[in-house]
CSV table of C-alpha atoms in Angstrom, one decimal:
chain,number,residue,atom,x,y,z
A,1,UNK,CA,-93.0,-154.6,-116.2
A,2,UNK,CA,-93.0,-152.5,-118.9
A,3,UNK,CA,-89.0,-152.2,-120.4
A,4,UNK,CA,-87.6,-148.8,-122.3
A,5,UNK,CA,-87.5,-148.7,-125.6
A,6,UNK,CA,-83.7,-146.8,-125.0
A,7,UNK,CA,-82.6,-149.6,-122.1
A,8,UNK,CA,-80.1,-151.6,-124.2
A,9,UNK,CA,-78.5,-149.1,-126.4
A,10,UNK,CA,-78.4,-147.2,-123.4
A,11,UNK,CA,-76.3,-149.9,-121.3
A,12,UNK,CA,-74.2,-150.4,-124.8
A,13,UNK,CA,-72.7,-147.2,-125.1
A,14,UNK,CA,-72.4,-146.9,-121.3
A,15,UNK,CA,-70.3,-150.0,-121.7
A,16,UNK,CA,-68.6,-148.6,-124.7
A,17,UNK,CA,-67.8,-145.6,-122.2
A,18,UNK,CA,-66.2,-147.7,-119.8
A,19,UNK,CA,-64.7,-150.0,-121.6
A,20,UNK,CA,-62.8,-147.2,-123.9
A,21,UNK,CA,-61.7,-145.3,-120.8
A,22,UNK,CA,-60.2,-148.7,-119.0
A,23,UNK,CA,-58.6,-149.4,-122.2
A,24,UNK,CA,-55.9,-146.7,-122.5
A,25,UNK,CA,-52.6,-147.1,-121.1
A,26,UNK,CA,-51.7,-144.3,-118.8
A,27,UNK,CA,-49.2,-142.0,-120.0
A,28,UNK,CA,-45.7,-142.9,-119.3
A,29,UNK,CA,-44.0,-140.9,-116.8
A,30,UNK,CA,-41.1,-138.7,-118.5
A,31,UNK,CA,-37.4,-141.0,-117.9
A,32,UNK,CA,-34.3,-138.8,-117.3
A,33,UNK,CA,-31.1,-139.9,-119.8
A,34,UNK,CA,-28.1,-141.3,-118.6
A,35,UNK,CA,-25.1,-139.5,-117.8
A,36,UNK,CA,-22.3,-140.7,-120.9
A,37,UNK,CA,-19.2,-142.1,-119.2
A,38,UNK,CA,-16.4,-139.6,-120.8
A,39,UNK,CA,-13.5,-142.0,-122.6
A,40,UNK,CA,-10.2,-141.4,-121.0
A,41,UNK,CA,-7.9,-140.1,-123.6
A,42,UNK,CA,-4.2,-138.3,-123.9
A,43,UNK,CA,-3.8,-135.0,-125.7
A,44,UNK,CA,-1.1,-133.1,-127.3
A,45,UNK,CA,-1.3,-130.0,-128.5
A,46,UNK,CA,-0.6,-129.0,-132.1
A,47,UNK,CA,2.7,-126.9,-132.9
A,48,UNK,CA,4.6,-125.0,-135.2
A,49,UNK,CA,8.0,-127.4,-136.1
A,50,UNK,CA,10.4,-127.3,-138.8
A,51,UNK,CA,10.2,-131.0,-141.1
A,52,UNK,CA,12.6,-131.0,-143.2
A,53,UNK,CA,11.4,-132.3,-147.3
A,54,UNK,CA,12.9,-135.9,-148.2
A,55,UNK,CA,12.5,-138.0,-151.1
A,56,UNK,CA,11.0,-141.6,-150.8
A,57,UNK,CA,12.1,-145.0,-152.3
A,58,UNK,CA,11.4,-148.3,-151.9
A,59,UNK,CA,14.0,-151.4,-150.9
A,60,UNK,CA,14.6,-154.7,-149.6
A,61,UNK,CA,16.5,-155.3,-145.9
A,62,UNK,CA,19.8,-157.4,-146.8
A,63,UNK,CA,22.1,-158.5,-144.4
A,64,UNK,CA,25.3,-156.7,-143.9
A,65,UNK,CA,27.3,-159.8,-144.1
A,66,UNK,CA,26.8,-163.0,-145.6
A,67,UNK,CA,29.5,-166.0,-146.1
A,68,UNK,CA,29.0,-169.2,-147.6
A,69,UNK,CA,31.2,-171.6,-146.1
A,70,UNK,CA,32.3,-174.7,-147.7
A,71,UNK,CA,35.7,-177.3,-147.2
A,72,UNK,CA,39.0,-176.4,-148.6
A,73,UNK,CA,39.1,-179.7,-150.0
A,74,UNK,CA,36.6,-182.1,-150.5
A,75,UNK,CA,35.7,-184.7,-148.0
A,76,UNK,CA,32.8,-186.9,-146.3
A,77,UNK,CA,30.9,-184.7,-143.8
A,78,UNK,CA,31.3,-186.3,-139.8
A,79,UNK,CA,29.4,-183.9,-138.2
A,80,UNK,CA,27.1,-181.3,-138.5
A,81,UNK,CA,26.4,-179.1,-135.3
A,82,UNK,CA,23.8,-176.2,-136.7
A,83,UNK,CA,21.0,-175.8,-137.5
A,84,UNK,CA,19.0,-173.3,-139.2
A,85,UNK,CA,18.2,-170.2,-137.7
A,86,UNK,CA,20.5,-171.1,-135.0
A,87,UNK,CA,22.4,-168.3,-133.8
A,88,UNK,CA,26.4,-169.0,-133.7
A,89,UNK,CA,29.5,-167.1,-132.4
A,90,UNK,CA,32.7,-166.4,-134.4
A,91,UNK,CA,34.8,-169.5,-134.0
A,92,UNK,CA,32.3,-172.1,-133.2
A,93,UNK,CA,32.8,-175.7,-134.9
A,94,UNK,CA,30.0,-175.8,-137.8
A,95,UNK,CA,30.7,-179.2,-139.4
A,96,UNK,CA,34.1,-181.3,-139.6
A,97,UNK,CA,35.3,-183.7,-142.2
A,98,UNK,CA,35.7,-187.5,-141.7
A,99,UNK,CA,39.8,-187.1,-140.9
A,100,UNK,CA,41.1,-190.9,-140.7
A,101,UNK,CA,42.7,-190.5,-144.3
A,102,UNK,CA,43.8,-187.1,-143.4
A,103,UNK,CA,45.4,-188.2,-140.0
A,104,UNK,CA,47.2,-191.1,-141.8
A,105,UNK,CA,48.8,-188.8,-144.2
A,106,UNK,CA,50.0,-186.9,-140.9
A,107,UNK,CA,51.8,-190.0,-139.4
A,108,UNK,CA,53.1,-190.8,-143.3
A,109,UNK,CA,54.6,-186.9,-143.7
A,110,UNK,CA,56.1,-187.1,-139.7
A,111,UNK,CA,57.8,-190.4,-140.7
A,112,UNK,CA,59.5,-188.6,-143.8
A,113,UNK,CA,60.2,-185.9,-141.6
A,114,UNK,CA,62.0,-188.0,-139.4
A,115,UNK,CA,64.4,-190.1,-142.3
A,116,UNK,CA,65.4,-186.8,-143.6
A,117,UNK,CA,66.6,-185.5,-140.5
A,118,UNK,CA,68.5,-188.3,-140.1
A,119,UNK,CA,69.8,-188.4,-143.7
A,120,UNK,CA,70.8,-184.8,-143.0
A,121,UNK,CA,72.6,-185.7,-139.8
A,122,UNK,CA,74.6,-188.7,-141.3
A,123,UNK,CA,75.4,-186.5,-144.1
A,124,UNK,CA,77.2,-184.0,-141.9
A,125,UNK,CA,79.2,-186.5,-139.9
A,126,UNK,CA,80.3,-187.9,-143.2
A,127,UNK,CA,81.3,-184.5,-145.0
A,128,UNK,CA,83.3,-183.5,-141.4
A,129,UNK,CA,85.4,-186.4,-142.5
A,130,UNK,CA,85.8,-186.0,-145.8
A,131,UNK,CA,87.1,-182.7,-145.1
A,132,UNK,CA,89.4,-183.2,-142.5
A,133,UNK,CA,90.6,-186.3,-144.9
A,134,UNK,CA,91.2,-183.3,-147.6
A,135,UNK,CA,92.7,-180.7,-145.5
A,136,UNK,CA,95.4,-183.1,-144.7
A,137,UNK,CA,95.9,-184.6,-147.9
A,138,UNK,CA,96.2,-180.7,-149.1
A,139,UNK,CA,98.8,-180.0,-146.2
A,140,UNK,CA,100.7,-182.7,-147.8
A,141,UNK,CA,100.9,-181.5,-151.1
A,142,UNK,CA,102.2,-178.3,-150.2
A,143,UNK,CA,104.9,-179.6,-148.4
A,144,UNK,CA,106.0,-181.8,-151.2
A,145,UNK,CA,105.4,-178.9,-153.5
A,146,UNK,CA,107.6,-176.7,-151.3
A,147,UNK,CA,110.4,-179.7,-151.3
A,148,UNK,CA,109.9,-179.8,-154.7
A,149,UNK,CA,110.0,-176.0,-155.6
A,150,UNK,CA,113.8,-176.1,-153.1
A,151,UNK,CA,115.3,-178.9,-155.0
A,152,UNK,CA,114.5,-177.9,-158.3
A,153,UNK,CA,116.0,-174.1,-157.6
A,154,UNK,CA,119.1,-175.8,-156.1
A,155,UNK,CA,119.6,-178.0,-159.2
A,156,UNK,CA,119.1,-174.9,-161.6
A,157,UNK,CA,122.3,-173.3,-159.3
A,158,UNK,CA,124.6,-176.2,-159.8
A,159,UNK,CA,123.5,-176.6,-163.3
A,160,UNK,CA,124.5,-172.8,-164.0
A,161,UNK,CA,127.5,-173.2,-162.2
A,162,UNK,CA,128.6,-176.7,-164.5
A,163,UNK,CA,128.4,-178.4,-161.3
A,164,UNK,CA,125.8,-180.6,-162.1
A,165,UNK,CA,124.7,-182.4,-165.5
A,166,UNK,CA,121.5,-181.4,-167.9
A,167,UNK,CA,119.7,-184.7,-167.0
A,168,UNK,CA,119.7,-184.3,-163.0
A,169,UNK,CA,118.5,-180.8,-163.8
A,170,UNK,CA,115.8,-181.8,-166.0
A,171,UNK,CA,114.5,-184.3,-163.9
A,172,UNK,CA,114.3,-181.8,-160.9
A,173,UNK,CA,112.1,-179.8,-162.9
A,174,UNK,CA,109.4,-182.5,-163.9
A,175,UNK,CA,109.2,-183.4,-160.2
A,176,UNK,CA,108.5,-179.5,-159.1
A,177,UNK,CA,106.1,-179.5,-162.2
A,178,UNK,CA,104.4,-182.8,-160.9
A,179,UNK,CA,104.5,-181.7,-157.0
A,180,UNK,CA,102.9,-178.4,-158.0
A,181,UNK,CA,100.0,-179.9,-160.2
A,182,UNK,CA,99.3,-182.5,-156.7
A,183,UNK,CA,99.4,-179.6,-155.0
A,184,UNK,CA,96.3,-178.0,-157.0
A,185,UNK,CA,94.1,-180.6,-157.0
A,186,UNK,CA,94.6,-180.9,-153.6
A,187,UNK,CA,93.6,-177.1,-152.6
A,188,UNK,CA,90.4,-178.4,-155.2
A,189,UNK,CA,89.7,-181.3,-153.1
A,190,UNK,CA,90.0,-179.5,-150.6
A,191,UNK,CA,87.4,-176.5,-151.7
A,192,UNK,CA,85.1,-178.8,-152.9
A,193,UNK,CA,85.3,-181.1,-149.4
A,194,UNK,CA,84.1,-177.9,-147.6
A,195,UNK,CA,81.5,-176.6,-150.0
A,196,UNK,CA,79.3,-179.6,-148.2
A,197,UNK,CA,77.6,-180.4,-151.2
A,198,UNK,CA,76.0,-183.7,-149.3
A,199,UNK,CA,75.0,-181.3,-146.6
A,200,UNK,CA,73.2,-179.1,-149.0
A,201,UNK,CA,71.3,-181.9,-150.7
A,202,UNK,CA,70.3,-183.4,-147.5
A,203,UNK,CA,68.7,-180.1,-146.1
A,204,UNK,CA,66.6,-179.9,-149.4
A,205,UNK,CA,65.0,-183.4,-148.3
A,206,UNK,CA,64.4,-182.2,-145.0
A,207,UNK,CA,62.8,-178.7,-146.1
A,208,UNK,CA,60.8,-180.7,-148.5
A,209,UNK,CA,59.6,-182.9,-145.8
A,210,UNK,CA,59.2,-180.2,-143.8
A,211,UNK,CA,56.8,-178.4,-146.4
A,212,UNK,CA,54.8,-182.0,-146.5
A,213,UNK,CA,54.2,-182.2,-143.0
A,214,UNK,CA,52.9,-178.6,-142.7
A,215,UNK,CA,50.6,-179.4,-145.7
A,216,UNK,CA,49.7,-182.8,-144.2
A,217,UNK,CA,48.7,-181.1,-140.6
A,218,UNK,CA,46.7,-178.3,-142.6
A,219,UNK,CA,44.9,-180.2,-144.0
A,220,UNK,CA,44.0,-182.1,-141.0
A,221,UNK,CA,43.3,-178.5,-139.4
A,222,UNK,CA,41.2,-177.7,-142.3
A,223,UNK,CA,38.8,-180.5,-141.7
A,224,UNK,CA,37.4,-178.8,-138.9
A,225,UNK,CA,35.2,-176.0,-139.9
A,226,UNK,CA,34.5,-172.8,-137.8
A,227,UNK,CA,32.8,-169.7,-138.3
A,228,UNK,CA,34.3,-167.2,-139.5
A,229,UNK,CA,31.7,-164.4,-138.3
A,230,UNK,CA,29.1,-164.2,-135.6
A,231,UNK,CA,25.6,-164.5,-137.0
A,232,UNK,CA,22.8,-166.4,-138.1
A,233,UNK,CA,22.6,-170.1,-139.8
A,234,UNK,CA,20.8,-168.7,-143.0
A,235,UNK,CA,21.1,-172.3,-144.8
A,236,UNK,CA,22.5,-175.8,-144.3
A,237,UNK,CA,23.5,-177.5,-147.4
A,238,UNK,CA,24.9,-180.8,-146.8
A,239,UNK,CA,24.1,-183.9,-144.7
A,240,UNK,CA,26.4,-186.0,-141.8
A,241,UNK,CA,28.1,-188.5,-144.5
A,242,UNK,CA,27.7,-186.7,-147.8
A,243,UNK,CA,30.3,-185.8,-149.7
A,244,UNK,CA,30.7,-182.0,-149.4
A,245,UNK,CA,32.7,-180.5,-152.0
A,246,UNK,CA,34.6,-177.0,-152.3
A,247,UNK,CA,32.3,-175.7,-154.9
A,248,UNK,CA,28.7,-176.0,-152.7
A,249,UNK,CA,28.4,-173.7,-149.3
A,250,UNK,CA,27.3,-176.3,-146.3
A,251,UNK,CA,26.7,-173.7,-144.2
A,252,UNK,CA,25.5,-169.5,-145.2
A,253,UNK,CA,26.1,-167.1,-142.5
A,254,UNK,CA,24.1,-164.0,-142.2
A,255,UNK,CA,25.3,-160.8,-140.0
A,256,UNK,CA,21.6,-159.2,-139.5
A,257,UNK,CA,22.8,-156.6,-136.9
A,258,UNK,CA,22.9,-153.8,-138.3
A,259,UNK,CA,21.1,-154.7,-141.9
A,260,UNK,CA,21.5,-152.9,-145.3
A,261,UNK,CA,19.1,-151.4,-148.0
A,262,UNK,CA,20.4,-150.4,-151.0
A,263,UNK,CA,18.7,-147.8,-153.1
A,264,UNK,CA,19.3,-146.0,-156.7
A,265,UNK,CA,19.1,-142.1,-156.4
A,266,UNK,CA,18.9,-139.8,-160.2
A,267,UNK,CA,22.3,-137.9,-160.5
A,268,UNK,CA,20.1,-135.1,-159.6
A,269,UNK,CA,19.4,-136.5,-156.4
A,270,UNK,CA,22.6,-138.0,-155.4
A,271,UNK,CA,23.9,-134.5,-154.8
A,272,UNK,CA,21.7,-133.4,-152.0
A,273,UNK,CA,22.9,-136.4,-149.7
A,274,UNK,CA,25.9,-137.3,-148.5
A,275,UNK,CA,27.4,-139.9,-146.0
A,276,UNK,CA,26.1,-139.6,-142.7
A,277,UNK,CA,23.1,-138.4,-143.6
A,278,UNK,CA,19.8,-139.9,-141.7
A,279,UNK,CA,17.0,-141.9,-143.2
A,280,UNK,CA,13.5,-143.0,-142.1
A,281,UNK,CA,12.9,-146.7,-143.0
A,282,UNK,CA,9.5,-147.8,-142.6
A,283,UNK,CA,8.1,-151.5,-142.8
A,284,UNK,CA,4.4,-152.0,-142.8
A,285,UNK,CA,5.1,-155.7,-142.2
A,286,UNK,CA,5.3,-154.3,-138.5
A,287,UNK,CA,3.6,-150.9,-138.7
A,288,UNK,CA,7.3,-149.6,-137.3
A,289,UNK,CA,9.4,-147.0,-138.7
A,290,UNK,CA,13.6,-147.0,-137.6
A,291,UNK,CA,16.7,-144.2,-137.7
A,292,UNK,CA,19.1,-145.2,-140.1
A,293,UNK,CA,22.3,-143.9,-141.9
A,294,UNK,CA,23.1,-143.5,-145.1
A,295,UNK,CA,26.9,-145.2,-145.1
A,296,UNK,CA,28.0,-145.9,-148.7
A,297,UNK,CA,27.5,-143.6,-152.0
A,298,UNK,CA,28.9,-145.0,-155.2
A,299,UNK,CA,30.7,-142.5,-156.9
A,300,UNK,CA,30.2,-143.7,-159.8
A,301,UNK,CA,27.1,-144.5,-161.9
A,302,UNK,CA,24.8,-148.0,-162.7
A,303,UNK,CA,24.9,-147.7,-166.5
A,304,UNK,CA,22.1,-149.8,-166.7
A,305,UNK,CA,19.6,-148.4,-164.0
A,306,UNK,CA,21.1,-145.0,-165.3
A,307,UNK,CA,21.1,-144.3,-161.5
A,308,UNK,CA,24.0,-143.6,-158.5
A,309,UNK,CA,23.7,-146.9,-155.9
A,310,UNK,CA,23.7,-146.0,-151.8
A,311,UNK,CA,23.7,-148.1,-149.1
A,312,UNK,CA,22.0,-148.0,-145.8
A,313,UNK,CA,22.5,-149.0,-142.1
A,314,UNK,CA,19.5,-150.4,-140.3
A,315,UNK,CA,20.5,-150.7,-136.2
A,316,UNK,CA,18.6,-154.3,-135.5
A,317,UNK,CA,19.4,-154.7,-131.8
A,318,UNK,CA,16.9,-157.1,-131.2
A,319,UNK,CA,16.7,-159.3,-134.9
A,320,UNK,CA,13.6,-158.1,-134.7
A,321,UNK,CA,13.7,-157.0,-138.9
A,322,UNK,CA,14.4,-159.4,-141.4
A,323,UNK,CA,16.3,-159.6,-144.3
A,324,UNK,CA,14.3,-159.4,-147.7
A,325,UNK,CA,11.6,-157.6,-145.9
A,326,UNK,CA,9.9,-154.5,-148.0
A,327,UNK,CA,10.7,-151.0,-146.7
A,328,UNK,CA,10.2,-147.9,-147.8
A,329,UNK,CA,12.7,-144.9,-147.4
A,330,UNK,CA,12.5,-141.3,-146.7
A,331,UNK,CA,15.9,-139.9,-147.2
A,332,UNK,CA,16.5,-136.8,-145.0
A,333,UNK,CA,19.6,-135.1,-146.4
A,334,UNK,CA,21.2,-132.4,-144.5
A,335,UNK,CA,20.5,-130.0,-147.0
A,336,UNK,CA,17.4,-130.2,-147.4
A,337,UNK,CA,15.0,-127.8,-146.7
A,338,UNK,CA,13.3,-127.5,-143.1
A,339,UNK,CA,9.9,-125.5,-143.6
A,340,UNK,CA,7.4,-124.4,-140.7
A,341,UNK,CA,4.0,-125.9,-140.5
A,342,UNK,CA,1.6,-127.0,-138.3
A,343,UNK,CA,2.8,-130.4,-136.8
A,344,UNK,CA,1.1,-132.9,-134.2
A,345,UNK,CA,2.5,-136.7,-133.1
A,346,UNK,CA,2.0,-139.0,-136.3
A,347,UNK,CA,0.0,-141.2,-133.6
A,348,UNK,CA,-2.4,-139.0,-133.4
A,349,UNK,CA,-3.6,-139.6,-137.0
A,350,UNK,CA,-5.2,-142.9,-138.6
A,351,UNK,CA,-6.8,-143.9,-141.4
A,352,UNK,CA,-10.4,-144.6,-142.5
A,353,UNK,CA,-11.3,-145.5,-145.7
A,354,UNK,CA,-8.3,-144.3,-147.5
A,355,UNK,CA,-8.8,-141.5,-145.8
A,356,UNK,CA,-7.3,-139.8,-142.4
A,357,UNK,CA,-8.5,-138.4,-139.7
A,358,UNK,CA,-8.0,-137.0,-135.9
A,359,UNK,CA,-9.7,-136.9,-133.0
A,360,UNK,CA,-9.8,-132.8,-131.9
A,361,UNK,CA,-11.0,-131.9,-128.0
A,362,UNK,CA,-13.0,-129.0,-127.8
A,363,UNK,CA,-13.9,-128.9,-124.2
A,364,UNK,CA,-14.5,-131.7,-123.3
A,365,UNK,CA,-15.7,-133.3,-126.3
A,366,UNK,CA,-13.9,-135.2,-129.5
A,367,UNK,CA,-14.7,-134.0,-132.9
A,368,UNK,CA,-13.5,-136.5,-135.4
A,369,UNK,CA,-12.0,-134.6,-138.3
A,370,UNK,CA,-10.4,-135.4,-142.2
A,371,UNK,CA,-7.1,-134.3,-141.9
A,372,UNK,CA,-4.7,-133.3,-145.4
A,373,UNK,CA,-1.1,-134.4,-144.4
A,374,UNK,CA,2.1,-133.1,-145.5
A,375,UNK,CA,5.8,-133.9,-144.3
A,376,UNK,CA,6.9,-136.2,-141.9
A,377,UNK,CA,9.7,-137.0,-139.5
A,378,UNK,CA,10.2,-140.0,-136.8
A,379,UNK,CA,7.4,-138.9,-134.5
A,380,UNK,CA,5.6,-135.4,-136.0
A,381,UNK,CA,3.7,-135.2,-139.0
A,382,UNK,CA,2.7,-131.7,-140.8
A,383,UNK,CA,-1.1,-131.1,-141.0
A,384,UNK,CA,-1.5,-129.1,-143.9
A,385,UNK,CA,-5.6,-128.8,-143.4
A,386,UNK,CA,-8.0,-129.6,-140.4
A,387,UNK,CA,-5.9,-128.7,-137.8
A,388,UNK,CA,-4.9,-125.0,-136.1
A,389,UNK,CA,-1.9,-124.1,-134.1
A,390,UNK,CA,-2.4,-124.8,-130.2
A,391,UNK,CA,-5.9,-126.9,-131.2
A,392,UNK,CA,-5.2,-130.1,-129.0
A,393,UNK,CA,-5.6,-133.8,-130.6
A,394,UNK,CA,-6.0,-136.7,-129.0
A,395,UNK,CA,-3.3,-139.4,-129.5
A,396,UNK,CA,-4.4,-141.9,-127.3
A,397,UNK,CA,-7.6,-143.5,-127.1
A,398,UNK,CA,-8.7,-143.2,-130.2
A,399,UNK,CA,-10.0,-146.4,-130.8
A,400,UNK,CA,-12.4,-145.8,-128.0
A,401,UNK,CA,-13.9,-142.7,-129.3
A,402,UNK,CA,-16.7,-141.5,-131.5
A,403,UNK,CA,-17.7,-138.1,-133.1
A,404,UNK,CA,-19.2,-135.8,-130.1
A,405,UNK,CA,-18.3,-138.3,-127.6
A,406,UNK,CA,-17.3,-137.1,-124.1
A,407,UNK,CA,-13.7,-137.3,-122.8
A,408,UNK,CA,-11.6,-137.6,-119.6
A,409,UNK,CA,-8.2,-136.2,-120.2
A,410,UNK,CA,-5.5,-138.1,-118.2
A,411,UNK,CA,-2.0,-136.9,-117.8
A,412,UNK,CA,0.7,-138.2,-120.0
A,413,UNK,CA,2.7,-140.9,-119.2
């Protein structure tokens, strides 16, 4: 059998054929996209507003009261019912004082008490006699005196007339002399029997032991130690049986509802607020900004800051703020100026990398866009760039979104 010279490359490059065309992958059928899901958002539209200029400052949150309480006089602490942070009402027992000693001193002052009153009433008994005993003694006298005063006029008649001789007369003159001088010491018995000198001495003792009891039961009194305000147990300084003294507070109260700032305004600014006026504090401790009042404007200046002090009322309803914390301020004084711009919610904003944007629905697609901010109030902020009047922003959902991505507008809440 005679075999072609072309047999084998032949059969190679049929096999070569065939094995090039089985070797392709057949082309892949064309696959339809999938429909986005559109992110359910909340809108608001931009507007024209008035938002009024304010300057900014920065503070600290103080509490509105504080009172460090600590013994009238010194004494070993019994007990010591707070804690700190506890929350107490006005009049509660904080601490009290051991009050054995004091209690003894008590029962000592009553028992003084009690012998002066007695003094005093053994006193009058005894001057009521005395005085009766004078008044009598002075009755006395005047009658003698009067007998005395008869005679002695009588003798001077008979002496006149020669009836009677120098001697008698003489002799009835030295007893009216010596009736009428018993007769004034008598009326000064008598006087001094009724001023009730013992009386008045014996009342002295009792108002002085009077006085001493008082003391004596204050002090007692003062043992137990109640607070003064309602508010918070801010510190605790002393321990159940140490000696607490008058000059270290055992227990700091703090009245955190409303809070303080105080701030330092230029003499040029001090005269574009005035009390009453309304403030924006904002802590970024809790990303929350509060309506406040400016309540207190010194009239007079801090010659060392160079600068007029304020004060301001933060409402803290809840004790959610605390004091210390960092604020800052945007004081909106009643004159200031309100200008109109272009204004959307402040949530509608955020930031990115220093920088902050929106989210803008065109359709019904977002366009993230870099915003240039200007004034703000409470809940609007002015858009000075990147957004038009009537152009709608989204202000919920943001977090959600991306540039271009579809959205599903929900009604607001």
């Amino acid at each position: 059998m005679v075999k072609s010279k072309w047999g084998l490359p032949l059969i190679l490059v049929a096999a070569l054929t065939v094995t090039g065309c089985t070797g392709e992958e057949p082309a892949a059928a064309p696959q339809v996209a999938e429909a986005e899901a559109p992110t359910p958002v909340q809108i608001s539209p931009a507007i024209e507003d008035s938002i009024a200029s304010g300057a900014g400052y920065t503070g600290k949150l103080a509490p509105s009261q504080e009172v460090k309480i600590s013994p009238k006089a010194p004494g070993k602490i019994q007990t010591l019912n707070v804690k700190l942070g506890q929350y107490v009402q006005k009049g509660s027992v904080l601490f009290t004082l051991d009050q054995d000693d004091l209690r003894n001193a008590v029962r000592q002052a009553e028992a003084q008490y009690q012998v002066s009153v007695a003094g005093l009433n053994q006193s009058g008994t005894s001057t009521a006699q005395s005085v009766e005993t004078a008044k009598n003694a002075l009755a006395q006298a005047e009658r003698a005196y009067q007998d005395a005063k008869r005679d002695a006029t009588r003798s001077q008649e008979l002496f006149n007339q020669g009836a009677l001789a120098q001697q008698q007369n003489e002799q009835a003159q030295a007893a009216l002399k010596n009736a009428e001088t018993a007769f004034n010491n008598a009326k000064v018995d008598y006087n001094s029997a009724s001023k009730k000198s013992g009386i008045v001495v014996s009342e002295a003792s009792v108002n002085q032991a009077r006085v001493a009891l008082a003391s004596a039961r204050e002090q007692l009194s003062n043992s137990t130690v109640t607070a003064p305000i309602s508010g918070f147990v801010a510190q605790v300084g002393g321990h159940v049986g140490e000696i607490a003294s008058g000059q270290v507070p055992v227990v700091v109260l703090v009245n955190t509802n409303p809070l303080l700032v105080k701030a330092n305004l230029s003499e040029d600014e001090i005269t574009k607020i005035k009390v009453g006026d309304r403030t924006t504090v904002e802590l970024t401790a809790l990303n929350k900004k509060i309506e406040a009042t400016i309540t207190a404007i010194s009239p007079t200046m801090d010659q060392q800051l160079k600068a007029y002090p304020i004060e301001i009322t933060v409402p803290n309803p809840k004790n959610e703020l605390k004091a210390d914390m960092v604020v800052n301020l945007k004081i909106q004084s009643a004159s200031s100026k309100a200008q109109k711009a272009v204004a959307i919610p402040r949530k509608a904003v955020f930031d990115e990398n220093g920088k902050k944007y929106i989210y803008k629905v065109e359709g019904d697609i977002a366009k993230k866009v870099a915003v240039e901010t200007g004034e703000e109030s409470s809940d609007l902020i002015e858009i000075k760039k990147g957004v038009s009047l009537g152009e709608k922003v989204v202000i919920r959902g943001q977090s959600m979104l991306k540039d271009g991505g579809k959205v599903e507008i929900q009604k607001m809440d």
